[in-house]
Coordinates of C-alpha atoms and ligand atoms in Angstrom, one line a residue:
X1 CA 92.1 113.1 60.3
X2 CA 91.9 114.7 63.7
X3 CA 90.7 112.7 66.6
X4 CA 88.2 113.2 68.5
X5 CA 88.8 113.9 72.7
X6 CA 87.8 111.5 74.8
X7 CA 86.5 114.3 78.2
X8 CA 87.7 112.7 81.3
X9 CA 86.8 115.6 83.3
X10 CA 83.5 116.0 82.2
X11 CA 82.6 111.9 82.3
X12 CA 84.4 112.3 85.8
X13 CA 81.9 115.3 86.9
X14 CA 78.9 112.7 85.1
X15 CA 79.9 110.4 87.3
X16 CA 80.6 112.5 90.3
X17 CA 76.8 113.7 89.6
X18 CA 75.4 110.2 89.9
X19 CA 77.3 109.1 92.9
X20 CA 75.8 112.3 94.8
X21 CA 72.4 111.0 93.8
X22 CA 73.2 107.5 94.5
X23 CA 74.7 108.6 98.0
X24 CA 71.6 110.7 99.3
X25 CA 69.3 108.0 98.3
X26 CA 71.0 105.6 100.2
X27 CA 71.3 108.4 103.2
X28 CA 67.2 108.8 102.6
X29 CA 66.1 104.7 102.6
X30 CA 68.9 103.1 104.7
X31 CA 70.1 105.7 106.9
X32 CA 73.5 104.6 105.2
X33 CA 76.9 107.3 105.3
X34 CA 79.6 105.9 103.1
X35 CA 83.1 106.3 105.2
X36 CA 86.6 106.4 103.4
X37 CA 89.5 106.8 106.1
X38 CA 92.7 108.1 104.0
X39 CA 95.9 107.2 106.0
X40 CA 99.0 109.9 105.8
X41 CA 102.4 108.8 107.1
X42 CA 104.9 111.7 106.6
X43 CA 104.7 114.8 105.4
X44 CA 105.1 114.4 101.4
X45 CA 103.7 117.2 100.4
X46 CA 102.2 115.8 96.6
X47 CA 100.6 112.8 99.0
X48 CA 99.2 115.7 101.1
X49 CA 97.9 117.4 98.0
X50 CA 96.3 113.9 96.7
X51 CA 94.8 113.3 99.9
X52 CA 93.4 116.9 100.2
X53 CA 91.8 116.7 96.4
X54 CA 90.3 112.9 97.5
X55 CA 88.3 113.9 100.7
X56 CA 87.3 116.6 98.8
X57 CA 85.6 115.0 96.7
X58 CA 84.2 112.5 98.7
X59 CA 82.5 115.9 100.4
X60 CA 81.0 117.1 97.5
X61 CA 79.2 113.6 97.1
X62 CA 78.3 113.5 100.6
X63 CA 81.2 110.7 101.8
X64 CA 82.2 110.8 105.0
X65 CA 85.9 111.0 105.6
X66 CA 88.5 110.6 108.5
X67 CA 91.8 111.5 107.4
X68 CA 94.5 110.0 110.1
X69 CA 98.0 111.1 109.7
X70 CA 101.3 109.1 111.4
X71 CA 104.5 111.0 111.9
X72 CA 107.3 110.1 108.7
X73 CA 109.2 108.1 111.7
X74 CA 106.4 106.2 112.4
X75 CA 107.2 102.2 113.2
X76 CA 105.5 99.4 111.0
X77 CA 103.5 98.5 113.6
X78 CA 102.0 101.2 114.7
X79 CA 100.4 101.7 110.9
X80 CA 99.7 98.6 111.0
X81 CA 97.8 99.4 114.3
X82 CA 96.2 101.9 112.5
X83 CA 94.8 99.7 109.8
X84 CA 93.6 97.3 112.3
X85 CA 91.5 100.3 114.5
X86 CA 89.8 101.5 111.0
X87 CA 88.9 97.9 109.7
X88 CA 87.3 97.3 113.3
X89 CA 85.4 100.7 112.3
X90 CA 81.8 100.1 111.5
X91 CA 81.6 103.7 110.1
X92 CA 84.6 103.5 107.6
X93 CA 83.6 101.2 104.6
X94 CA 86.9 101.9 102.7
X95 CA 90.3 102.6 103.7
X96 CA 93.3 104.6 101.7
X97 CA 96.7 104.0 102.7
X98 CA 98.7 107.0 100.3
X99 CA 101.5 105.8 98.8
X100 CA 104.4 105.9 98.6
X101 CA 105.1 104.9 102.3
X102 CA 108.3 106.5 103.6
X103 CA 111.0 104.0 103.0
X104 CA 111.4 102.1 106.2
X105 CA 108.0 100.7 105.9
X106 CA 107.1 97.3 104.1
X107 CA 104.2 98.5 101.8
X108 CA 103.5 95.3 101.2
X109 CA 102.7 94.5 104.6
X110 CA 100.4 97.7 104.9
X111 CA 98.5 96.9 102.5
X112 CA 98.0 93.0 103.8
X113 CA 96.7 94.3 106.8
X114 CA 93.9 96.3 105.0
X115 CA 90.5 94.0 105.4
X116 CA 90.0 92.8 101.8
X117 CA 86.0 94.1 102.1
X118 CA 87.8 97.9 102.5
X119 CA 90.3 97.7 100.2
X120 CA 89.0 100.5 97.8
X121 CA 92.3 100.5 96.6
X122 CA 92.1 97.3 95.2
X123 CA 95.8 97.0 95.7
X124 CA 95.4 94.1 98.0
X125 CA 97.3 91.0 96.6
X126 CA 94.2 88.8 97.1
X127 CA 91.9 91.4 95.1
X128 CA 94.7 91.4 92.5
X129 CA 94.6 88.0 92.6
X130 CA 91.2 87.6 91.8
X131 CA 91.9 90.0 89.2
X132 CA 93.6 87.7 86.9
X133 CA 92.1 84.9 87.1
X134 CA 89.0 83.6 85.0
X135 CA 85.7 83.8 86.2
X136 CA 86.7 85.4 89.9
X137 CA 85.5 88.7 90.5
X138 CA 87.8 91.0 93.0
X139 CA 86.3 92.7 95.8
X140 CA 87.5 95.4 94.7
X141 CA 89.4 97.0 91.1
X142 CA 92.3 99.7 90.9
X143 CA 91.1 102.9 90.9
X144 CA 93.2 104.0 87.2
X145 CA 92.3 101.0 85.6
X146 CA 88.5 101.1 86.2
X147 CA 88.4 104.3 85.3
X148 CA 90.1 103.8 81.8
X149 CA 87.9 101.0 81.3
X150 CA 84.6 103.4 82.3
X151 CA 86.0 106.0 79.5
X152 CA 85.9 103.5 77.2
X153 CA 82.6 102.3 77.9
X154 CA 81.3 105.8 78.2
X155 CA 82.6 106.6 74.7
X156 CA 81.2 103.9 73.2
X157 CA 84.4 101.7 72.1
X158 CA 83.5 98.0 72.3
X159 CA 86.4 96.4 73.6
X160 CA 85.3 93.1 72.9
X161 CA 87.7 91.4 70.1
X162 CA 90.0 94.4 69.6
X163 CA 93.8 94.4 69.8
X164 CA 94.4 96.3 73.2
X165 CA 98.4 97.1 73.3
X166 CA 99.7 98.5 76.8
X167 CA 102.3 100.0 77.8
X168 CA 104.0 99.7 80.8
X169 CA 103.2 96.9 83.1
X170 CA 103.0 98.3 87.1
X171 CA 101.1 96.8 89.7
X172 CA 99.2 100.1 90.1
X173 CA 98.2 100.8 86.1
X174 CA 99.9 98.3 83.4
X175 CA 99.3 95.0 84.7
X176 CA 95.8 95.6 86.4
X177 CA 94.4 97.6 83.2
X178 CA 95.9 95.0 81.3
X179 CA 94.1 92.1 83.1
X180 CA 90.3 94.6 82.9
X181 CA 90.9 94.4 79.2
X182 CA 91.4 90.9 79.3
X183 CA 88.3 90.4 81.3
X184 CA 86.3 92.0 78.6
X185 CA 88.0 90.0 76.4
X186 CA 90.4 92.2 74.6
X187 CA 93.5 90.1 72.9
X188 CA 96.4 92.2 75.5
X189 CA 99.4 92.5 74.2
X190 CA 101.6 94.1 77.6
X191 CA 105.1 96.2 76.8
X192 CA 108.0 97.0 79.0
X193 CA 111.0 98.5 79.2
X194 CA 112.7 95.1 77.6
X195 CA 109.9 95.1 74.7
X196 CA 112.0 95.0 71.1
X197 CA 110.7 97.1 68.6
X198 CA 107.9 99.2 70.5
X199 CA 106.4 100.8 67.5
X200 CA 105.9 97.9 66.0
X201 CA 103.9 96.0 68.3
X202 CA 101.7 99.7 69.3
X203 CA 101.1 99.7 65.3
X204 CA 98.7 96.7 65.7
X205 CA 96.3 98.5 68.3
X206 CA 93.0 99.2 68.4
X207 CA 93.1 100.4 71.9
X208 CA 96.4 101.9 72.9
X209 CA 96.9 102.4 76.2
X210 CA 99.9 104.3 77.5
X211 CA 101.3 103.9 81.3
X212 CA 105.0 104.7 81.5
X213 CA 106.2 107.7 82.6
X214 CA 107.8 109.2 80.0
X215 CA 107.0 112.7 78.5
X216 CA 105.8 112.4 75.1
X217 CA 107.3 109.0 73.9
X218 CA 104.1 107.4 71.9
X219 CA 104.7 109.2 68.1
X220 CA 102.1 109.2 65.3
X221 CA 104.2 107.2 63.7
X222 CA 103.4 104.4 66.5
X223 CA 99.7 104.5 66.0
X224 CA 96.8 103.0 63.9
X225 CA 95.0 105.1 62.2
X226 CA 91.4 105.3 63.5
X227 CA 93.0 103.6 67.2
X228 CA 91.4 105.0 70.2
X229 CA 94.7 106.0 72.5
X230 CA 94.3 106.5 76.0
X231 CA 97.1 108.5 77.6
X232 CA 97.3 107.5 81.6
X233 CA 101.2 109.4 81.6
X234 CA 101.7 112.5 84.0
X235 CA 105.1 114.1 83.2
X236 CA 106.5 117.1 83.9
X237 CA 108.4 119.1 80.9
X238 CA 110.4 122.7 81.9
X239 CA 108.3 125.5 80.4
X240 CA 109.8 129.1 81.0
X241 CA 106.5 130.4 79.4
X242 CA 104.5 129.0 82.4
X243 CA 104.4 130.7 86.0
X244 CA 105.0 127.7 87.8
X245 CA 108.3 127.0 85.5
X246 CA 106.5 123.6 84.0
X247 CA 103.1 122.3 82.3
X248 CA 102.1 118.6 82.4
X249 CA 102.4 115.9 79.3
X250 CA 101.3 112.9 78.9
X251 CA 103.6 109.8 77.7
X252 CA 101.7 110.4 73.8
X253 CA 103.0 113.4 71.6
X254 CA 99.4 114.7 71.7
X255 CA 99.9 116.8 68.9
X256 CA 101.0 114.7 66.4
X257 CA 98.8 111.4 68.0
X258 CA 95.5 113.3 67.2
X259 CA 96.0 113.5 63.8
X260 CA 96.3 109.6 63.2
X261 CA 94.5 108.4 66.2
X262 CA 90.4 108.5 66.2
X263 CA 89.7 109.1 69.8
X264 CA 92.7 110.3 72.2
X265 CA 92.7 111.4 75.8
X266 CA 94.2 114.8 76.9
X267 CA 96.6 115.5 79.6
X268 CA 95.3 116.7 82.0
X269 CA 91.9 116.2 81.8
X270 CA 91.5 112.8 80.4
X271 CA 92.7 109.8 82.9
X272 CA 93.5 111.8 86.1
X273 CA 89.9 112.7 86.9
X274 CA 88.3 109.5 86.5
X275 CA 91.0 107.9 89.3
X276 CA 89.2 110.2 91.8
X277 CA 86.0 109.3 90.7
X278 CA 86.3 105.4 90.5
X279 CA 87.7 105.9 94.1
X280 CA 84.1 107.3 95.0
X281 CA 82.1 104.4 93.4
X282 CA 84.1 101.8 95.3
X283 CA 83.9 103.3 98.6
X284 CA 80.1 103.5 97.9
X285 CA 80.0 100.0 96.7
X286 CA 82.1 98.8 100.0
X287 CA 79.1 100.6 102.0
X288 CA 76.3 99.0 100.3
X289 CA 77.9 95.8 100.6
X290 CA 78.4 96.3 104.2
X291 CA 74.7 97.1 104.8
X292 CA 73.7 93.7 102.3
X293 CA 72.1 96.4 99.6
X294 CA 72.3 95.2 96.2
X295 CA 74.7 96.8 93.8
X296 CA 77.3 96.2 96.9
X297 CA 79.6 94.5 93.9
X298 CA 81.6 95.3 90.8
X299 CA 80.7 94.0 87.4
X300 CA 83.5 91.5 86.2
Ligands
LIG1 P1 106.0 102.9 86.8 O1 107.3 103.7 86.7 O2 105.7 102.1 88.0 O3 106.0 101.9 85.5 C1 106.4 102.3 84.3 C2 106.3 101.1 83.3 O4 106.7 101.6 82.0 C3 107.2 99.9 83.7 O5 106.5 98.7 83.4 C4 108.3 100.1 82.7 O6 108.9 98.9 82.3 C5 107.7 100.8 81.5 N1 108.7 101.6 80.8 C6 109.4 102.6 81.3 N2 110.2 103.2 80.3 C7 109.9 102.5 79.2 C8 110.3 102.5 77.8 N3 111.2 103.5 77.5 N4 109.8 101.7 76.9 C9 108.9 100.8 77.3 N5 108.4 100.6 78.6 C10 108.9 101.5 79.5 O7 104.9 103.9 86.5 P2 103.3 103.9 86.8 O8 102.6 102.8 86.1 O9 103.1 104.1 88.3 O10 102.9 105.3 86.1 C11 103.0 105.4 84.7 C12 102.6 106.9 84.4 O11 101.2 107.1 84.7 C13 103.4 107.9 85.1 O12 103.5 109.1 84.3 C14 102.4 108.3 86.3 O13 102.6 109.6 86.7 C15 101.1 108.1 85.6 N6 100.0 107.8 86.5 C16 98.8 108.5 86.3 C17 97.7 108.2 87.1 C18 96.5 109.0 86.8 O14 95.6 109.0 87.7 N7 96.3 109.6 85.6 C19 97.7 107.3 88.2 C20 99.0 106.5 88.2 C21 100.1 106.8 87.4 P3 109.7 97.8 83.3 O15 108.6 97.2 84.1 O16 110.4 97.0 82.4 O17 110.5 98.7 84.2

């Protein structure tokens, strides 16, 4: 059996489509620009590149951007500051803080001081809050999470009922993907790096979802056959063959998975586009809800 691929990038360009339709109508009958302001501290130059790739996407769809950037020395407070000004700003409806934060600062803090309605994000601990508890919808969900939970709808995998196994169990992709699958009512089972006998468990899944960092780990020999695996993992492996010196992975042994599992991501091209995307349809969802239009919330 091969499995079939499950087209991030082309459900993220889908998407992408919609959201420029969605934004000019609401440019046409409200007058209405979505803003996202993507905050910078340092120089880091992969957080430079994801900021770049963001507000260019946001042009393409016809978001506004602002893209302030703090000096790597500068003081807690004065991000903080920074927050403040752009939650006080009536034309910014979302607000990015790119992490990781140079070391000095409490992230924690930073992203406190975002205003809960602009926290496109969803990284704020009341939104994650509200998250994981029954019957509360958050403001706002993760970018990652949503979007693995939009492939899945898109490809036509109920999720209702089915054994959903993740791996990995971060505040930014395992825990909050884990709690959107329990909200569809999945049965989650979430693994770590303390979980005994990984295989094992990732044998029981239906949906397999894979968020650890590490290049290649998940083996056929782990998977279901027929389970639909979704690979979230972005590691670099040493490739003399390529120019750069490397090519990407993902944390599932594609070539081995797609042979036992019945629908798989790629890497790249499966989870990493649809991060971008979901990013787009909150900061459009934090502008109609702004304005009081409806559709200014996410489904639970
Ligand atoms: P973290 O390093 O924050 O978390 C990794 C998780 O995996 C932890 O919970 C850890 O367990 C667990 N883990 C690590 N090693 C093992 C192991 N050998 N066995 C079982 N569990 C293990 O990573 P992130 O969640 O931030 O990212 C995961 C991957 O996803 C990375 O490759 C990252 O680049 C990628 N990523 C991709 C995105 C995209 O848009 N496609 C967005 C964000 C991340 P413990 O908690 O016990 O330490």
């Amino acid at each position: 059996m091969t499995a079939q691929l499950i087209d991030g990038k082309g459900i993220a360009k889908t998407i992408q489509a919609e959201l420029t339709q969605e934004v000019a109508e609401l440019r046409e009958k409200y007058g209405l620009v979505p803003g996202l302001a993507t905050v910078l501290v340092g120089e880091n130059p992969a957080s430079q590149t994801y900021v770049r790739m963001k507000r260019k996407r946001c042009a393409e769809v016809g978001i506004h951007t602002i893209g302030p950037v703090l000096p790597k020395d500068a003081t807690q407070e004065e991000v903080e500051a920074l927050v403040r000004e752009l939650n006080a700003n009536p034309a910014i409806h979302g607000i990015l803080v790119q992490l990781p934060l140079p070391s000095h600062l409490h992230e924690e803090a930073v992203l406190n001081a975002i205003s809960l309605e602009k926290d496109v994000d969803g990284f704020h601990p009341v939104n994650i809050g509200r998250l994981a508890m029954k019957h509360r919808t958050p403001l706002f969900a993760p970018c990652t999470p949503s979007g693995i939970i939009e492939l899945l709808d898109r490809t036509g995998v109920s999720i209702e009922g089915q054994e959903a196994v993740v791996l990995g169990r971060s505040n930014i992709v395992g825990l909050p993907v884990s709690m959107l699958l329990l909200k569809r009512n999945a049965t989650v089972t979430i693994c770590h790096s303390r979980t005994r006998d990984l295989p094992a468990i990732t044998r029981r899944a239906d949906i397999l979802v894979a968020a650890v960092g590490r290049a290649e780990m998940v083996k056929a020999d782990w998977v279901k056959p027929g389970a639909v695996v979704i690979d979230v993992g972005i590691n670099r492996v040493d490739d003399p063959t390529r120019k750069r010196g490397y090519r990407l992975v993902g944390d599932v042994d594609f070539a081995e998975v797609q042979e036992v599992a019945g629908w798989i991501t790629p890497v790249p091209g499966g989870v990493g586009p649809m991060t971008i995307a979901m990013l787009l349809r909150n900061t459009i969802i934090g502008a109609k809800r702004a304005a009081g239009i409806e559709g200014g919330r996410i489904e639970s």
